[in-house]
Amino acid sequence: MPIQTIAISDPEDPRIAPFRNIRERDLVGRAGQFIAEGKTVLSVLLQQSRHRPLAILLAEQRLAGMESLLAGVDPAVPVYVAPQAVLDGIAGFSMHRGVLGLGERAASLQPDALLNTLPRKAQVLVLIGIANHDNMGGIFRNAAAFGVDAVLIDETSCDPLYRKSIRVSVGGALLVPFARFSQQTDIAAMLEAEGFDCLALSPAGETSLSAIKPGARNAVFLGAEGPGLPPGLLARMKRVRIPMAHGFDSINVATTSGIVLHHLTCCG
């Protein structure tokens, strides 16, 4: 059965308003919605995500290569198609991937409610002060790759469902459940009460990662590059370092997450 599409010839067409001026909308927020960019990310939104697809916008030349993916789309989700120049005018910049999806965020989860859903054996990431969208996306990509069960994010960190974070995560941000917590929440105590071993990653950690024997439930705390984790948190949990060459003491936080999660997965 042919895919039903809606032709768009005017960047000001009100039907595609949520896709208009993407960068500017990214900055001010989308009122419970988000943009998924690229075929791989769109496939995650359509086939695997707990978030709901609302609409799709494609460049004309991308339609033929998308037919198998679009065949299973709910008929209630409109598929708009536009010439590349019109699509660029809608987005506000050259949209060379030519594939956009509009999604609706699933209901927000509270940290304690999310933890209550986890299995007996579980891996959790705790992110504090992660303000860079590339790092956030990279962390969620690793979280999805290594089967992390949940990510807990403090209120100072950036949004995992920001367009760039989703793109860098290759859709991982749409797969791994996450919850926000406030600065007033004693997240370490909450995790310990649920039986998690809390590990704080720090270049000054007294224990090498290779010496860590993972338990059934592990919670890995990651802080911003530069300031790292708050001293109060570091003082109350096991501090873990990744040994590096002499004279070098820091690697990217997303890279750190991948190394730590690989260790926990392979050695647990």
Tab-separated table of C-alpha atoms in Angstrom:
chain	number	residue	atom	x	y	z
A	1	MET	CA	0.000	0.000	0.000
A	2	PRO	CA	1.488	3.380	-1.004
A	3	ILE	CA	2.548	5.665	1.815
A	4	GLN	CA	0.200	8.601	2.188
A	5	THR	CA	2.198	11.830	2.178
A	6	ILE	CA	1.330	15.524	2.361
A	7	ALA	CA	3.148	17.849	-0.039
A	8	ILE	CA	4.543	21.081	1.439
A	9	SER	CA	5.539	23.878	-0.936
A	10	ASP	CA	5.604	26.871	1.415
A	11	PRO	CA	7.930	27.175	4.444
A	12	GLU	CA	5.189	29.202	6.156
A	13	ASP	CA	2.598	26.432	5.848
A	14	PRO	CA	0.956	26.307	9.306
A	15	ARG	CA	0.828	22.512	9.248
A	16	ILE	CA	4.599	22.267	9.703
A	17	ALA	CA	4.889	25.084	12.278
A	18	PRO	CA	6.558	22.855	14.946
A	19	PHE	CA	9.440	22.199	12.520
A	20	ARG	CA	10.031	25.869	11.732
A	21	ASN	CA	13.223	27.690	12.816
A	22	ILE	CA	14.614	24.645	14.580
A	23	ARG	CA	17.661	26.263	16.175
A	24	GLU	CA	15.694	29.129	17.671
A	25	ARG	CA	13.046	26.735	18.995
A	26	ASP	CA	15.770	24.586	20.505
A	27	LEU	CA	16.868	27.537	22.621
A	28	VAL	CA	13.453	28.454	23.986
A	29	GLY	CA	12.078	24.940	24.433
A	30	ARG	CA	9.318	22.964	22.763
A	31	ALA	CA	6.621	22.599	25.432
A	32	GLY	CA	6.842	18.844	25.821
A	33	GLN	CA	7.961	18.075	22.281
A	34	PHE	CA	11.327	17.369	20.643
A	35	ILE	CA	12.923	16.977	17.213
A	36	ALA	CA	14.492	13.705	16.060
A	37	GLU	CA	16.952	14.279	13.201
A	38	GLY	CA	18.198	11.694	10.707
A	39	LYS	CA	16.955	8.300	9.540
A	40	THR	CA	18.582	6.261	12.324
A	41	VAL	CA	17.185	8.451	15.094
A	42	LEU	CA	13.754	8.576	13.461
A	43	SER	CA	13.693	4.776	13.283
A	44	VAL	CA	14.318	4.632	17.038
A	45	LEU	CA	11.483	7.082	17.665
A	46	LEU	CA	9.089	5.123	15.452
A	47	GLN	CA	9.995	1.584	16.471
A	48	GLN	CA	11.597	1.473	19.925
A	49	SER	CA	11.103	4.660	21.912
A	50	ARG	CA	8.743	5.139	24.855
A	51	HIS	CA	8.073	8.624	23.442
A	52	ARG	CA	5.258	9.200	20.938
A	53	PRO	CA	5.838	10.314	17.311
A	54	LEU	CA	3.627	13.202	16.236
A	55	ALA	CA	4.722	14.065	12.683
A	56	ILE	CA	7.427	13.448	10.082
A	57	LEU	CA	8.978	15.896	7.621
A	58	LEU	CA	11.141	14.648	4.748
A	59	ALA	CA	13.046	16.083	1.839
A	60	GLU	CA	11.577	14.765	-1.428
A	61	GLN	CA	14.746	12.907	-2.377
A	62	ARG	CA	14.717	10.943	0.895
A	63	LEU	CA	11.231	9.494	0.515
A	64	ALA	CA	12.159	6.485	-1.644
A	65	GLY	CA	14.765	5.301	0.862
A	66	MET	CA	12.331	5.633	3.772
A	67	GLU	CA	9.442	3.533	2.472
A	68	SER	CA	10.116	0.394	4.518
A	69	LEU	CA	10.432	2.424	7.716
A	70	LEU	CA	7.346	4.504	7.008
A	71	ALA	CA	5.222	1.469	6.137
A	72	GLY	CA	4.560	0.805	9.802
A	73	VAL	CA	3.792	4.368	10.820
A	74	ASP	CA	0.432	4.997	12.448
A	75	PRO	CA	-1.849	6.676	9.860
A	76	ALA	CA	-2.568	9.347	12.480
A	77	VAL	CA	1.062	10.523	12.155
A	78	PRO	CA	1.252	12.859	9.136
A	79	VAL	CA	4.196	12.443	6.764
A	80	TYR	CA	5.054	15.774	5.157
A	81	VAL	CA	7.306	15.934	2.096
A	82	ALA	CA	8.979	19.076	0.766
A	83	PRO	CA	11.606	20.026	-1.815
A	84	GLN	CA	15.043	20.418	-0.237
A	85	ALA	CA	14.988	24.210	-0.602
A	86	VAL	CA	11.616	24.402	1.146
A	87	LEU	CA	12.823	22.079	3.910
A	88	ASP	CA	15.872	24.289	4.443
A	89	GLY	CA	13.581	27.306	4.622
A	90	ILE	CA	11.432	25.581	7.233
A	91	ALA	CA	14.388	24.541	9.387
A	92	GLY	CA	16.197	27.861	9.020
A	93	PHE	CA	19.466	26.279	7.875
A	94	SER	CA	20.706	23.653	5.419
A	95	MET	CA	19.127	20.403	6.583
A	96	HIS	CA	21.303	18.013	4.585
A	97	ARG	CA	20.035	14.873	6.356
A	98	GLY	CA	16.558	15.684	5.059
A	99	VAL	CA	14.783	13.635	7.736
A	100	LEU	CA	12.969	15.124	10.741
A	101	GLY	CA	10.548	13.689	13.248
A	102	LEU	CA	8.468	15.505	15.838
A	103	GLY	CA	7.978	13.617	19.083
A	104	GLU	CA	6.031	14.076	22.275
A	105	ARG	CA	7.868	13.420	25.524
A	106	ALA	CA	6.669	10.563	27.649
A	107	ALA	CA	5.468	11.501	31.115
A	108	SER	CA	8.295	12.629	33.393
A	109	LEU	CA	9.496	10.097	35.940
A	110	GLN	CA	10.485	10.756	39.539
A	111	PRO	CA	13.822	9.209	40.587
A	112	ASP	CA	12.342	6.991	43.296
A	113	ALA	CA	9.574	5.761	40.994
A	114	LEU	CA	12.099	4.944	38.267
A	115	LEU	CA	14.372	3.079	40.684
A	116	ASN	CA	11.405	1.028	41.852
A	117	THR	CA	10.973	-0.353	38.321
A	118	LEU	CA	14.535	-1.667	37.995
A	119	PRO	CA	15.482	-5.349	38.127
A	120	ARG	CA	17.523	-6.951	40.907
A	121	LYS	CA	20.675	-6.586	38.803
A	122	ALA	CA	20.903	-3.038	37.455
A	123	GLN	CA	23.282	-0.336	36.276
A	124	VAL	CA	22.506	3.345	36.842
A	125	LEU	CA	24.304	6.506	35.753
A	126	VAL	CA	24.059	9.691	37.821
A	127	LEU	CA	24.925	12.905	35.964
A	128	ILE	CA	25.755	16.128	37.775
A	129	GLY	CA	26.501	19.390	35.989
A	130	ILE	CA	26.682	17.903	32.475
A	131	ALA	CA	25.930	21.077	30.527
A	132	ASN	CA	27.395	20.143	27.126
A	133	HIS	CA	24.902	18.587	24.702
A	134	ASP	CA	27.587	16.590	22.875
A	135	ASN	CA	28.689	15.038	26.160
A	136	MET	CA	25.100	14.329	27.163
A	137	GLY	CA	24.434	12.634	23.837
A	138	GLY	CA	27.661	10.627	24.034
A	139	ILE	CA	26.811	9.426	27.539
A	140	PHE	CA	23.348	8.279	26.465
A	141	ARG	CA	24.838	6.527	23.426
A	142	ASN	CA	27.114	4.559	25.755
A	143	ALA	CA	24.265	3.974	28.209
A	144	ALA	CA	22.183	2.392	25.449
A	145	ALA	CA	25.125	0.377	24.119
A	146	PHE	CA	25.953	-1.144	27.513
A	147	GLY	CA	22.402	-1.715	28.707
A	148	VAL	CA	22.148	0.925	31.429
A	149	ASP	CA	18.789	0.621	33.159
A	150	ALA	CA	18.322	4.276	34.159
A	151	VAL	CA	20.020	7.667	34.106
A	152	LEU	CA	19.432	10.144	36.924
A	153	ILE	CA	20.173	13.759	35.991
A	154	ASP	CA	20.531	16.752	38.279
A	155	GLU	CA	18.721	20.005	37.570
A	156	THR	CA	21.906	21.799	36.423
A	157	SER	CA	22.509	19.371	33.553
A	158	CYS	CA	21.259	19.967	30.021
A	159	ASP	CA	18.298	18.258	28.379
A	160	PRO	CA	18.897	14.760	26.922
A	161	LEU	CA	16.035	15.420	24.491
A	162	TYR	CA	17.604	18.547	23.023
A	163	ARG	CA	17.922	17.939	19.273
A	164	LYS	CA	21.728	17.777	19.270
A	165	SER	CA	21.850	15.462	22.282
A	166	ILE	CA	19.435	13.054	20.615
A	167	ARG	CA	21.433	13.147	17.369
A	168	VAL	CA	24.799	12.538	19.069
A	169	SER	CA	23.245	9.716	21.107
A	170	VAL	CA	22.143	8.061	17.818
A	171	GLY	CA	18.729	7.685	19.444
A	172	GLY	CA	20.025	6.377	22.767
A	173	ALA	CA	18.427	9.332	24.549
A	174	LEU	CA	15.049	8.069	23.307
A	175	LEU	CA	15.669	4.569	24.653
A	176	VAL	CA	17.203	4.791	28.127
A	177	PRO	CA	14.758	5.893	30.869
A	178	PHE	CA	15.849	8.979	32.785
A	179	ALA	CA	14.621	11.129	35.642
A	180	ARG	CA	15.556	14.564	36.970
A	181	PHE	CA	16.380	15.283	40.595
A	182	SER	CA	16.724	18.573	42.457
A	183	GLN	CA	19.720	19.778	44.442
A	184	GLN	CA	17.700	19.137	47.597
A	185	THR	CA	17.480	15.412	46.795
A	186	ASP	CA	20.030	13.190	48.539
A	187	ILE	CA	20.386	10.999	45.494
A	188	ALA	CA	23.261	8.960	46.937
A	189	ALA	CA	21.209	8.051	50.005
A	190	MET	CA	18.262	7.125	47.781
A	191	LEU	CA	20.438	4.799	45.719
A	192	GLU	CA	22.100	3.244	48.750
A	193	ALA	CA	18.691	2.541	50.254
A	194	GLU	CA	17.861	0.636	47.051
A	195	GLY	CA	20.999	-1.490	47.389
A	196	PHE	CA	23.244	0.299	44.890
A	197	ASP	CA	27.026	0.533	45.258
A	198	CYS	CA	27.807	4.195	44.515
A	199	LEU	CA	31.014	4.880	42.566
A	200	ALA	CA	32.277	8.438	42.057
A	201	LEU	CA	34.568	8.935	39.062
A	202	SER	CA	37.413	11.327	39.766
A	203	PRO	CA	41.016	11.744	38.522
A	204	ALA	CA	41.953	11.917	42.233
A	205	GLY	CA	40.171	8.665	43.097
A	206	GLU	CA	42.010	6.312	45.430
A	207	THR	CA	40.832	3.131	43.670
A	208	SER	CA	41.687	2.148	40.101
A	209	LEU	CA	38.729	1.120	37.963
A	210	SER	CA	40.410	-2.216	37.244
A	211	ALA	CA	40.263	-3.027	40.970
A	212	ILE	CA	36.490	-2.574	41.160
A	213	LYS	CA	34.500	-5.788	41.321
A	214	PRO	CA	30.969	-4.839	40.287
A	215	GLY	CA	28.086	-5.773	42.524
A	216	ALA	CA	24.574	-6.629	41.392
A	217	ARG	CA	23.546	-2.967	41.529
A	218	ASN	CA	25.968	-0.188	40.603
A	219	ALA	CA	25.457	3.563	40.385
A	220	VAL	CA	28.178	5.516	38.586
A	221	PHE	CA	28.410	9.234	39.375
A	222	LEU	CA	29.832	11.493	36.650
A	223	GLY	CA	30.489	15.227	36.966
A	224	ALA	CA	31.237	18.064	34.600
A	225	GLU	CA	34.633	18.297	32.967
A	226	GLY	CA	36.747	20.693	35.016
A	227	PRO	CA	34.913	21.013	38.331
A	228	GLY	CA	33.971	17.343	38.495
A	229	LEU	CA	31.686	16.059	41.233
A	230	PRO	CA	30.875	18.178	44.323
A	231	PRO	CA	33.352	17.617	47.181
A	232	GLY	CA	30.535	16.612	49.518
A	233	LEU	CA	29.584	13.719	47.263
A	234	LEU	CA	33.167	12.641	46.723
A	235	ALA	CA	33.735	12.529	50.469
A	236	ARG	CA	30.961	10.004	51.104
A	237	MET	CA	31.431	7.360	48.413
A	238	LYS	CA	34.096	5.225	46.809
A	239	ARG	CA	36.236	7.388	44.532
A	240	VAL	CA	37.375	5.653	41.350
A	241	ARG	CA	39.996	6.740	38.823
A	242	ILE	CA	40.942	5.596	35.338
A	243	PRO	CA	44.773	5.403	35.230
A	244	MET	CA	46.346	7.510	32.473
A	245	ALA	CA	49.760	8.294	31.085
A	246	HIS	CA	52.042	10.323	33.331
A	247	GLY	CA	51.281	14.043	33.182
A	248	PHE	CA	47.755	13.619	31.854
A	249	ASP	CA	44.829	13.413	34.234
A	250	SER	CA	41.604	13.875	32.305
A	251	ILE	CA	39.532	12.360	29.517
A	252	ASN	CA	36.187	13.384	28.095
A	253	VAL	CA	33.277	12.550	30.406
A	254	ALA	CA	31.428	10.675	27.670
A	255	THR	CA	34.554	8.605	27.014
A	256	THR	CA	34.814	7.985	30.744
A	257	SER	CA	31.262	6.659	30.814
A	258	GLY	CA	32.033	4.178	28.039
A	259	ILE	CA	35.168	2.856	29.749
A	260	VAL	CA	33.431	2.458	33.110
A	261	LEU	CA	30.318	0.830	31.655
A	262	HIS	CA	32.431	-1.620	29.643
A	263	HIS	CA	34.228	-2.624	32.853
A	264	LEU	CA	31.011	-3.072	34.795
A	265	THR	CA	29.465	-5.091	31.982
A	266	CYS	CA	32.436	-7.350	31.349
A	267	CYS	CA	33.501	-7.890	34.952
A	268	GLY	CA	30.106	-8.020	36.640
